[in-house]
């Protein structure tokens, strides 16, 4: 597998900007087995209700049939199942859940596209890429702002991005690099597959379902052309000062050293996006003067990005520096989520509850455990202890547990203490 991926990557690297027309032959049984191994097994099933466990019972035959259909062009992309999850602002995010077999094939095609486009993607892009992630974006954002002394920050939010990608534009972007007929016809089938909700199938004219395995790759390709390349090749050469684009999937900020540069881009960016069927959210998109605070002033500008509030604060040596803390609403939502979980699972075996709570805490620390955010980690830790004690004490009418007894339980099943995982001091 690594040899084939390297071969595709080397071909793309040696032929920048050239259309690649023979890629599908790399997808064979070994490739599909690897795609299956990389596909999540605990996701919600699609419209056929086939789980990963059921699919695995006859794995060899299923993958053989899938490969034959893919190569012969007879593969039929079933509609995705509509699902909703809550957003941070209280709204609902629409998801499209493919069948498990569809996820495997999407993963296989995504692996091919990834090998090609990793040679093209620019440093401004951090989302859904190997060895690069949100923490790298946060690190580079802070570094850029510190070098500019704050400057100006353009916060941007694209309205319903995954539902708004125009298929004709996406096809034209793919045409520039991937012209393999088998792969392109399969992608078209996914784009046209439709969405099943309440027993009825709709066929949206544009968009790629958020929840599909291939959708993040298609999103990166779309914004690579619409935003990243445009910013580097058209915008940056015309600016008078420093500027830096930081994009994670469809979330991005642009930092400017000079106000006049910032206002010019603030004016032209909506027109650039409208040209490609995208709209910037009027309330969530703003231009912020992110200046270093005056020592005599209490005014300290802040903005939110990738789960953190970015704010100015004095360091121990008395210098103004940029620090980050968990967005307050996100922390409150996490505490509420754990409170409800403890309530629902209070009758589960104690060790099972401890394992799940430990996993949740460690997962939180692994992302939010950055320098200067210890207070938020401790707040979450205290909230988890309180929730666990409260609901264990309500397993029955006589189940009240004094704190002394709960602390003895913690000696046997200790919850992980807050810790800074990513120190950038």
CSV table of C-alpha atoms in Angstrom, one decimal:
chain,number,residue,atom,x,y,z
A,1,UNK,CA,0.0,0.0,0.0
A,2,UNK,CA,2.7,2.5,1.0
A,3,UNK,CA,4.6,1.7,-2.3
A,4,UNK,CA,1.5,2.4,-4.4
A,5,UNK,CA,0.7,5.6,-2.5
A,6,UNK,CA,4.3,6.8,-2.9
A,7,UNK,CA,4.1,6.0,-6.6
A,8,UNK,CA,1.0,8.2,-7.0
A,9,UNK,CA,2.5,10.9,-4.9
A,10,UNK,CA,5.8,10.9,-6.8
A,11,UNK,CA,3.9,11.1,-10.1
A,12,UNK,CA,1.8,14.0,-8.9
A,13,UNK,CA,4.9,15.8,-7.6
A,14,UNK,CA,6.9,15.4,-10.8
A,15,UNK,CA,3.9,16.6,-12.9
A,16,UNK,CA,2.5,19.6,-11.2
A,17,UNK,CA,-0.7,21.0,-12.8
A,18,UNK,CA,-0.9,18.0,-15.2
A,19,UNK,CA,-4.1,16.0,-15.5
A,20,UNK,CA,-3.7,12.4,-14.2
A,21,UNK,CA,-5.8,10.0,-16.2
A,22,UNK,CA,-4.8,6.5,-15.0
A,23,UNK,CA,-5.3,6.1,-11.2
A,24,UNK,CA,-8.1,3.6,-10.7
A,25,UNK,CA,-5.9,0.6,-11.5
A,26,UNK,CA,-4.1,1.2,-8.2
A,27,UNK,CA,-7.3,0.3,-6.3
A,28,UNK,CA,-7.2,-3.5,-5.9
A,29,UNK,CA,-8.2,-6.0,-3.1
A,30,UNK,CA,-5.2,-4.9,-0.9
A,31,UNK,CA,-6.2,-1.3,-1.4
A,32,UNK,CA,-9.8,-2.0,-0.4
A,33,UNK,CA,-8.7,-4.0,2.7
A,34,UNK,CA,-6.6,-1.1,3.8
A,35,UNK,CA,-9.6,1.2,3.2
A,36,UNK,CA,-11.8,-1.1,5.2
A,37,UNK,CA,-9.2,-1.1,8.0
A,38,UNK,CA,-9.2,2.8,8.1
A,39,UNK,CA,-13.0,3.0,8.1
A,40,UNK,CA,-14.6,3.7,11.5
A,41,UNK,CA,-16.6,0.6,12.7
A,42,UNK,CA,-18.7,2.4,15.3
A,43,UNK,CA,-20.6,4.8,13.1
A,44,UNK,CA,-24.3,5.0,12.5
A,45,UNK,CA,-25.4,2.6,9.7
A,46,UNK,CA,-26.7,3.9,6.4
A,47,UNK,CA,-30.1,3.4,4.8
A,48,UNK,CA,-29.5,-0.4,4.5
A,49,UNK,CA,-28.9,-0.7,8.3
A,50,UNK,CA,-25.8,-2.9,7.7
A,51,UNK,CA,-23.3,-2.5,10.5
A,52,UNK,CA,-19.6,-2.9,10.3
A,53,UNK,CA,-19.9,-6.2,12.2
A,54,UNK,CA,-22.4,-7.6,9.8
A,55,UNK,CA,-20.3,-6.5,6.8
A,56,UNK,CA,-17.2,-8.2,8.2
A,57,UNK,CA,-18.9,-11.6,8.5
A,58,UNK,CA,-18.5,-12.0,4.8
A,59,UNK,CA,-15.7,-9.5,4.2
A,60,UNK,CA,-13.8,-11.2,1.4
A,61,UNK,CA,-16.9,-11.7,-0.8
A,62,UNK,CA,-18.2,-8.2,0.0
A,63,UNK,CA,-14.9,-6.5,-0.9
A,64,UNK,CA,-14.6,-8.7,-4.1
A,65,UNK,CA,-18.1,-7.7,-5.2
A,66,UNK,CA,-17.4,-4.0,-4.4
A,67,UNK,CA,-14.2,-4.0,-6.4
A,68,UNK,CA,-15.9,-5.7,-9.4
A,69,UNK,CA,-18.7,-3.1,-9.4
A,70,UNK,CA,-16.3,-0.2,-9.0
A,71,UNK,CA,-14.0,-1.3,-11.9
A,72,UNK,CA,-16.9,-2.2,-14.2
A,73,UNK,CA,-18.8,1.0,-13.5
A,74,UNK,CA,-21.9,-0.8,-12.2
A,75,UNK,CA,-21.5,0.5,-8.6
A,76,UNK,CA,-24.7,2.2,-7.5
A,77,UNK,CA,-24.3,4.9,-4.8
A,78,UNK,CA,-27.2,4.6,-2.4
A,79,UNK,CA,-28.8,7.7,-0.9
A,80,UNK,CA,-27.3,8.9,2.4
A,81,UNK,CA,-29.3,8.8,5.6
A,82,UNK,CA,-30.2,12.3,7.0
A,83,UNK,CA,-29.1,12.9,10.6
A,84,UNK,CA,-28.8,16.0,12.8
A,85,UNK,CA,-26.4,17.0,15.6
A,86,UNK,CA,-26.5,20.1,17.7
A,87,UNK,CA,-24.2,23.0,16.9
A,88,UNK,CA,-22.4,25.3,19.3
A,89,UNK,CA,-24.8,28.2,18.5
A,90,UNK,CA,-27.9,26.0,19.3
A,91,UNK,CA,-28.8,25.2,15.8
A,92,UNK,CA,-28.7,21.9,14.0
A,93,UNK,CA,-26.0,20.6,11.7
A,94,UNK,CA,-27.2,18.4,8.9
A,95,UNK,CA,-25.3,15.2,8.3
A,96,UNK,CA,-25.5,12.6,5.5
A,97,UNK,CA,-24.6,9.1,6.6
A,98,UNK,CA,-23.6,6.7,3.8
A,99,UNK,CA,-23.9,3.0,4.0
A,100,UNK,CA,-20.9,1.1,5.4
A,101,UNK,CA,-19.9,-0.3,2.0
A,102,UNK,CA,-20.1,3.2,0.6
A,103,UNK,CA,-17.8,4.5,3.3
A,104,UNK,CA,-15.2,1.8,2.4
A,105,UNK,CA,-15.2,2.8,-1.3
A,106,UNK,CA,-15.2,6.5,-0.4
A,107,UNK,CA,-12.1,5.8,1.8
A,108,UNK,CA,-10.4,4.0,-1.1
A,109,UNK,CA,-11.0,6.9,-3.5
A,110,UNK,CA,-10.0,9.4,-0.9
A,111,UNK,CA,-6.7,7.7,-0.4
A,112,UNK,CA,-6.0,8.1,-4.1
A,113,UNK,CA,-7.0,11.8,-4.1
A,114,UNK,CA,-5.0,12.4,-1.0
A,115,UNK,CA,-1.8,11.1,-2.6
A,116,UNK,CA,-2.3,13.4,-5.5
A,117,UNK,CA,-3.5,16.6,-3.7
A,118,UNK,CA,-1.0,16.5,-0.9
A,119,UNK,CA,1.5,17.6,-3.5
A,120,UNK,CA,-0.7,20.6,-4.3
A,121,UNK,CA,-2.2,21.7,-1.0
A,122,UNK,CA,-0.7,24.9,0.4
A,123,UNK,CA,0.6,25.5,4.0
A,124,UNK,CA,-2.5,27.5,4.8
A,125,UNK,CA,-4.6,24.3,4.8
A,126,UNK,CA,-4.6,22.3,8.1
A,127,UNK,CA,-7.8,20.3,8.1
A,128,UNK,CA,-8.1,16.6,7.3
A,129,UNK,CA,-4.5,16.2,6.2
A,130,UNK,CA,-1.9,13.7,7.4
A,131,UNK,CA,0.5,14.9,10.1
A,132,UNK,CA,-1.2,18.3,10.2
A,133,UNK,CA,-4.1,19.3,12.4
A,134,UNK,CA,-5.9,22.0,14.4
A,135,UNK,CA,-3.1,22.3,17.0
A,136,UNK,CA,-0.7,23.1,14.3
A,137,UNK,CA,-3.1,25.8,13.0
A,138,UNK,CA,-3.4,27.3,16.4
A,139,UNK,CA,0.4,27.3,16.9
A,140,UNK,CA,1.1,29.0,13.6
A,141,UNK,CA,-1.8,31.5,14.1
A,142,UNK,CA,-0.4,32.6,17.4
A,143,UNK,CA,3.1,32.9,16.0
A,144,UNK,CA,1.9,35.1,13.1
A,145,UNK,CA,-0.1,37.4,15.4
A,146,UNK,CA,2.8,37.8,17.8
A,147,UNK,CA,5.1,38.7,14.9
A,148,UNK,CA,2.6,41.3,13.7
A,149,UNK,CA,2.0,42.7,17.2
A,150,UNK,CA,-1.7,41.8,16.8
A,151,UNK,CA,-2.7,43.6,13.6
A,152,UNK,CA,-6.1,43.0,12.2
A,153,UNK,CA,-8.0,39.7,12.1
A,154,UNK,CA,-10.7,38.8,9.6
A,155,UNK,CA,-12.9,36.1,11.2
A,156,UNK,CA,-14.9,34.3,8.5
A,157,UNK,CA,-17.7,31.8,8.6
A,158,UNK,CA,-19.1,30.2,5.4
A,159,UNK,CA,-22.9,29.6,5.5
A,160,UNK,CA,-23.7,25.9,5.1
A,161,UNK,CA,-20.5,25.3,3.2
A,162,UNK,CA,-20.9,21.5,2.6
A,163,UNK,CA,-24.4,22.1,1.2
A,164,UNK,CA,-23.3,24.9,-1.0
A,165,UNK,CA,-20.4,23.5,-3.0
A,166,UNK,CA,-21.4,24.0,-6.7
A,167,UNK,CA,-21.0,20.7,-8.5
A,168,UNK,CA,-20.0,22.3,-11.8
A,169,UNK,CA,-17.2,24.3,-10.0
A,170,UNK,CA,-16.0,21.2,-8.1
A,171,UNK,CA,-15.8,19.2,-11.4
A,172,UNK,CA,-13.8,21.9,-13.0
A,173,UNK,CA,-11.4,21.9,-10.1
A,174,UNK,CA,-11.0,18.1,-10.3
A,175,UNK,CA,-10.5,18.4,-14.1
A,176,UNK,CA,-7.2,20.2,-13.4
A,177,UNK,CA,-5.7,17.2,-11.8
A,178,UNK,CA,-7.8,14.0,-11.8
A,179,UNK,CA,-9.2,12.9,-15.1
A,180,UNK,CA,-9.4,9.1,-14.5
A,181,UNK,CA,-12.8,8.1,-15.8
A,182,UNK,CA,-13.6,5.4,-13.3
A,183,UNK,CA,-12.8,7.6,-10.3
A,184,UNK,CA,-14.6,10.6,-11.7
A,185,UNK,CA,-17.8,8.7,-12.6
A,186,UNK,CA,-17.8,7.2,-9.0
A,187,UNK,CA,-17.5,10.7,-7.5
A,188,UNK,CA,-20.3,11.9,-9.7
A,189,UNK,CA,-22.5,9.1,-8.4
A,190,UNK,CA,-21.9,10.1,-4.8
A,191,UNK,CA,-22.7,13.8,-5.6
A,192,UNK,CA,-26.0,12.7,-7.2
A,193,UNK,CA,-26.9,9.9,-4.7
A,194,UNK,CA,-29.6,11.9,-2.9
A,195,UNK,CA,-30.6,12.2,0.7
A,196,UNK,CA,-33.2,10.0,2.5
A,197,UNK,CA,-35.2,11.7,5.2
A,198,UNK,CA,-38.5,10.4,6.7
A,199,UNK,CA,-38.8,7.8,4.0
A,200,UNK,CA,-38.4,10.2,1.0
A,201,UNK,CA,-35.3,10.8,-1.1
A,202,UNK,CA,-34.3,14.3,-2.2
A,203,UNK,CA,-31.7,15.1,-4.8
A,204,UNK,CA,-30.0,18.4,-4.0
A,205,UNK,CA,-28.5,20.2,-7.0
A,206,UNK,CA,-25.3,21.1,-5.1
A,207,UNK,CA,-23.3,20.1,-2.0
A,208,UNK,CA,-21.6,17.0,-0.7
A,209,UNK,CA,-23.1,15.5,2.5
A,210,UNK,CA,-21.3,16.4,5.7
A,211,UNK,CA,-20.7,13.0,7.2
A,212,UNK,CA,-19.5,11.3,4.0
A,213,UNK,CA,-15.9,10.0,4.1
A,214,UNK,CA,-15.0,11.7,0.8
A,215,UNK,CA,-16.6,15.1,1.6
A,216,UNK,CA,-13.7,16.6,3.6
A,217,UNK,CA,-11.3,15.8,0.7
A,218,UNK,CA,-13.7,17.4,-1.8
A,219,UNK,CA,-14.1,20.4,0.6
A,220,UNK,CA,-10.3,20.9,0.7
A,221,UNK,CA,-10.0,20.7,-3.1
A,222,UNK,CA,-12.8,23.2,-3.5
A,223,UNK,CA,-11.4,25.8,-1.0
A,224,UNK,CA,-7.9,25.1,-2.2
A,225,UNK,CA,-8.9,26.7,-5.5
A,226,UNK,CA,-11.5,29.2,-4.3
A,227,UNK,CA,-9.4,30.6,-1.3
A,228,UNK,CA,-5.9,29.2,-0.8
A,229,UNK,CA,-4.5,29.6,-4.3
A,230,UNK,CA,-6.3,32.9,-4.8
A,231,UNK,CA,-4.9,34.3,-1.6
A,232,UNK,CA,-1.3,33.2,-2.3
A,233,UNK,CA,-1.2,34.1,-6.0
A,234,UNK,CA,-3.6,37.0,-6.4
A,235,UNK,CA,-4.0,38.7,-3.0
A,236,UNK,CA,-0.7,38.4,-1.2
A,237,UNK,CA,1.5,40.0,-4.0
A,238,UNK,CA,-0.8,43.1,-3.9
A,239,UNK,CA,-0.6,43.7,-0.2
A,240,UNK,CA,1.6,46.3,1.4
A,241,UNK,CA,2.2,44.5,4.7
A,242,UNK,CA,2.4,41.0,6.1
A,243,UNK,CA,-0.7,38.7,6.0
A,244,UNK,CA,-1.3,35.1,6.9
A,245,UNK,CA,-4.2,32.8,6.0
A,246,UNK,CA,-5.0,29.9,8.4
A,247,UNK,CA,-7.7,27.5,7.2
A,248,UNK,CA,-9.0,24.4,8.9
A,249,UNK,CA,-11.6,22.8,6.5
A,250,UNK,CA,-14.2,25.5,6.1
A,251,UNK,CA,-13.2,27.5,9.2
A,252,UNK,CA,-10.5,30.2,8.5
A,253,UNK,CA,-9.1,33.5,9.7
A,254,UNK,CA,-6.8,35.9,7.9
A,255,UNK,CA,-4.3,38.0,9.8
A,256,UNK,CA,-3.1,41.4,8.5
A,257,UNK,CA,-0.4,43.7,9.6
A,258,UNK,CA,-2.0,46.8,8.0
A,259,UNK,CA,-5.6,48.1,8.2
A,260,UNK,CA,-5.8,49.1,4.6
A,261,UNK,CA,-4.9,45.6,3.4
A,262,UNK,CA,-7.5,44.1,5.8
A,263,UNK,CA,-10.2,46.4,4.6
A,264,UNK,CA,-9.5,45.7,0.9
A,265,UNK,CA,-9.8,42.0,1.4
A,266,UNK,CA,-12.8,42.4,3.7
A,267,UNK,CA,-14.5,44.2,0.7
A,268,UNK,CA,-13.5,41.7,-2.0
A,269,UNK,CA,-13.8,38.4,-0.2
A,270,UNK,CA,-17.6,38.1,-0.3
A,271,UNK,CA,-17.5,38.8,-4.1
A,272,UNK,CA,-14.9,36.1,-4.6
A,273,UNK,CA,-17.0,33.5,-2.7
A,274,UNK,CA,-20.3,34.5,-4.4
A,275,UNK,CA,-18.6,33.8,-7.7
A,276,UNK,CA,-18.3,30.2,-6.6
A,277,UNK,CA,-21.7,29.8,-4.9
A,278,UNK,CA,-20.6,30.5,-1.4
A,279,UNK,CA,-21.9,33.0,1.2
A,280,UNK,CA,-20.2,34.5,4.2
A,281,UNK,CA,-22.4,34.5,7.3
A,282,UNK,CA,-23.2,38.2,8.0
A,283,UNK,CA,-23.2,37.8,11.8
A,284,UNK,CA,-20.3,35.5,12.2
A,285,UNK,CA,-17.9,37.2,9.8
A,286,UNK,CA,-16.2,40.3,11.1
A,287,UNK,CA,-13.0,42.4,10.9
A,288,UNK,CA,-11.4,42.9,14.3
A,289,UNK,CA,-8.6,45.3,15.3
A,290,UNK,CA,-6.6,42.8,17.4
A,291,UNK,CA,-4.3,45.4,18.8
A,292,UNK,CA,-2.0,44.9,21.7
A,293,UNK,CA,-3.7,46.4,24.8
A,294,UNK,CA,-2.6,49.7,26.3
A,295,UNK,CA,-1.2,49.2,29.7
A,296,UNK,CA,-3.7,51.8,31.0
A,297,UNK,CA,-6.7,50.3,29.3
A,298,UNK,CA,-8.9,47.4,30.2
A,299,UNK,CA,-10.0,46.9,26.6
A,300,UNK,CA,-8.7,43.5,25.4
A,301,UNK,CA,-9.9,42.3,22.0
A,302,UNK,CA,-10.7,38.6,21.6
A,303,UNK,CA,-11.8,36.3,18.9
A,304,UNK,CA,-12.8,32.6,18.8
A,305,UNK,CA,-11.2,30.0,16.5
A,306,UNK,CA,-11.0,26.2,16.6
A,307,UNK,CA,-12.6,25.9,20.0
A,308,UNK,CA,-10.4,28.5,21.8
A,309,UNK,CA,-10.8,32.2,22.7
A,310,UNK,CA,-7.7,34.1,21.7
A,311,UNK,CA,-7.0,37.0,24.1
A,312,UNK,CA,-4.1,39.3,25.2
A,313,UNK,CA,-2.7,38.9,28.7
A,314,UNK,CA,0.5,39.9,30.5
A,315,UNK,CA,3.2,37.3,30.8
A,316,UNK,CA,5.1,36.7,34.1
A,317,UNK,CA,7.8,38.9,32.8
A,318,UNK,CA,5.3,41.7,32.2
A,319,UNK,CA,5.0,41.5,28.4
A,320,UNK,CA,1.8,41.4,26.4
A,321,UNK,CA,1.3,37.9,24.9
A,322,UNK,CA,-1.5,36.0,23.2
A,323,UNK,CA,-3.1,33.3,25.3
A,324,UNK,CA,-5.9,30.8,24.6
A,325,UNK,CA,-8.7,29.4,26.7
A,326,UNK,CA,-11.5,27.0,25.9
A,327,UNK,CA,-14.6,28.9,24.5
A,328,UNK,CA,-16.9,29.3,27.5
A,329,UNK,CA,-20.0,28.0,25.7
A,330,UNK,CA,-18.1,25.0,24.5
A,331,UNK,CA,-16.9,24.2,28.0
A,332,UNK,CA,-20.4,24.6,29.4
A,333,UNK,CA,-21.8,22.3,26.7
A,334,UNK,CA,-19.2,19.7,27.5
A,335,UNK,CA,-20.1,19.8,31.2
A,336,UNK,CA,-23.8,19.5,30.4
A,337,UNK,CA,-23.1,16.5,28.1
A,338,UNK,CA,-21.2,14.7,30.8
A,339,UNK,CA,-23.9,15.5,33.4
A,340,UNK,CA,-26.5,13.9,31.1
A,341,UNK,CA,-24.2,10.9,30.4
A,342,UNK,CA,-23.7,10.3,34.2
A,343,UNK,CA,-27.5,10.5,34.7
A,344,UNK,CA,-28.2,8.0,31.9
A,345,UNK,CA,-25.5,5.5,32.8
A,346,UNK,CA,-25.6,5.7,36.6
A,347,UNK,CA,-26.7,2.1,36.8
A,348,UNK,CA,-23.8,0.8,34.7
A,349,UNK,CA,-21.0,-1.1,36.5
A,350,UNK,CA,-18.6,1.3,38.3
A,351,UNK,CA,-15.6,0.2,36.4
A,352,UNK,CA,-17.3,0.8,33.0
A,353,UNK,CA,-18.4,4.3,34.1
A,354,UNK,CA,-14.9,5.0,35.2
A,355,UNK,CA,-13.4,3.8,31.9
A,356,UNK,CA,-15.8,6.0,29.9
A,357,UNK,CA,-15.3,9.1,32.0
A,358,UNK,CA,-11.5,8.6,31.9
A,359,UNK,CA,-11.6,8.3,28.1
A,360,UNK,CA,-13.6,11.5,27.8
A,361,UNK,CA,-11.3,13.5,30.1
A,362,UNK,CA,-8.2,12.3,28.3
A,363,UNK,CA,-9.7,13.1,25.0
A,364,UNK,CA,-10.4,16.6,26.2
A,365,UNK,CA,-6.9,17.1,27.7
A,366,UNK,CA,-5.3,15.8,24.4
A,367,UNK,CA,-6.9,18.7,22.5
A,368,UNK,CA,-7.5,21.5,25.0
A,369,UNK,CA,-4.5,20.8,27.2
A,370,UNK,CA,-2.4,23.7,25.9
A,371,UNK,CA,-0.3,26.3,27.7
A,372,UNK,CA,-2.4,28.8,29.7
A,373,UNK,CA,-5.6,26.7,29.6
A,374,UNK,CA,-5.2,24.7,32.8
A,375,UNK,CA,-8.1,26.6,34.5
A,376,UNK,CA,-10.6,25.2,31.9
A,377,UNK,CA,-9.2,21.7,32.3
A,378,UNK,CA,-9.6,21.9,36.1
A,379,UNK,CA,-13.1,23.3,35.8
A,380,UNK,CA,-14.0,20.3,33.6
A,381,UNK,CA,-12.4,17.9,36.0
A,382,UNK,CA,-14.3,19.3,39.0
A,383,UNK,CA,-17.5,19.2,37.0
A,384,UNK,CA,-17.0,15.5,36.1
A,385,UNK,CA,-16.4,14.6,39.8
A,386,UNK,CA,-19.5,16.4,40.9
A,387,UNK,CA,-21.7,14.9,38.2
A,388,UNK,CA,-20.3,11.4,38.9
A,389,UNK,CA,-20.8,11.7,42.7
A,390,UNK,CA,-24.3,13.3,42.3
A,391,UNK,CA,-25.7,10.5,40.0
A,392,UNK,CA,-24.0,7.6,41.9
A,393,UNK,CA,-25.8,8.9,45.0
A,394,UNK,CA,-29.1,8.6,43.1
A,395,UNK,CA,-29.0,5.1,41.9
A,396,UNK,CA,-31.7,4.3,44.4
A,397,UNK,CA,-33.5,6.0,47.3
A,398,UNK,CA,-30.9,4.7,49.8
A,399,UNK,CA,-27.8,5.1,47.6
A,400,UNK,CA,-26.5,8.4,48.9
A,401,UNK,CA,-22.7,8.3,49.0
A,402,UNK,CA,-20.9,10.6,51.5
A,403,UNK,CA,-17.9,12.5,50.0
A,404,UNK,CA,-15.6,10.5,52.2
A,405,UNK,CA,-16.8,7.2,50.7
A,406,UNK,CA,-16.6,8.7,47.2
A,407,UNK,CA,-13.0,9.7,47.8
A,408,UNK,CA,-12.3,6.1,48.8
A,409,UNK,CA,-13.8,5.0,45.5
A,410,UNK,CA,-11.5,7.5,43.7
A,411,UNK,CA,-8.5,5.8,45.4
A,412,UNK,CA,-9.4,2.6,43.5
A,413,UNK,CA,-10.7,4.3,40.3
A,414,UNK,CA,-8.9,7.6,40.0
A,415,UNK,CA,-10.0,10.0,37.3
A,416,UNK,CA,-7.1,11.5,35.4
A,417,UNK,CA,-6.0,14.9,36.7
A,418,UNK,CA,-5.8,17.9,34.4
A,419,UNK,CA,-2.5,18.3,32.6
A,420,UNK,CA,-0.9,20.4,29.9
A,421,UNK,CA,-0.3,18.1,27.0
A,422,UNK,CA,1.0,20.7,24.5
A,423,UNK,CA,3.4,23.2,26.1
A,424,UNK,CA,4.3,26.0,23.7
A,425,UNK,CA,6.2,28.1,26.3
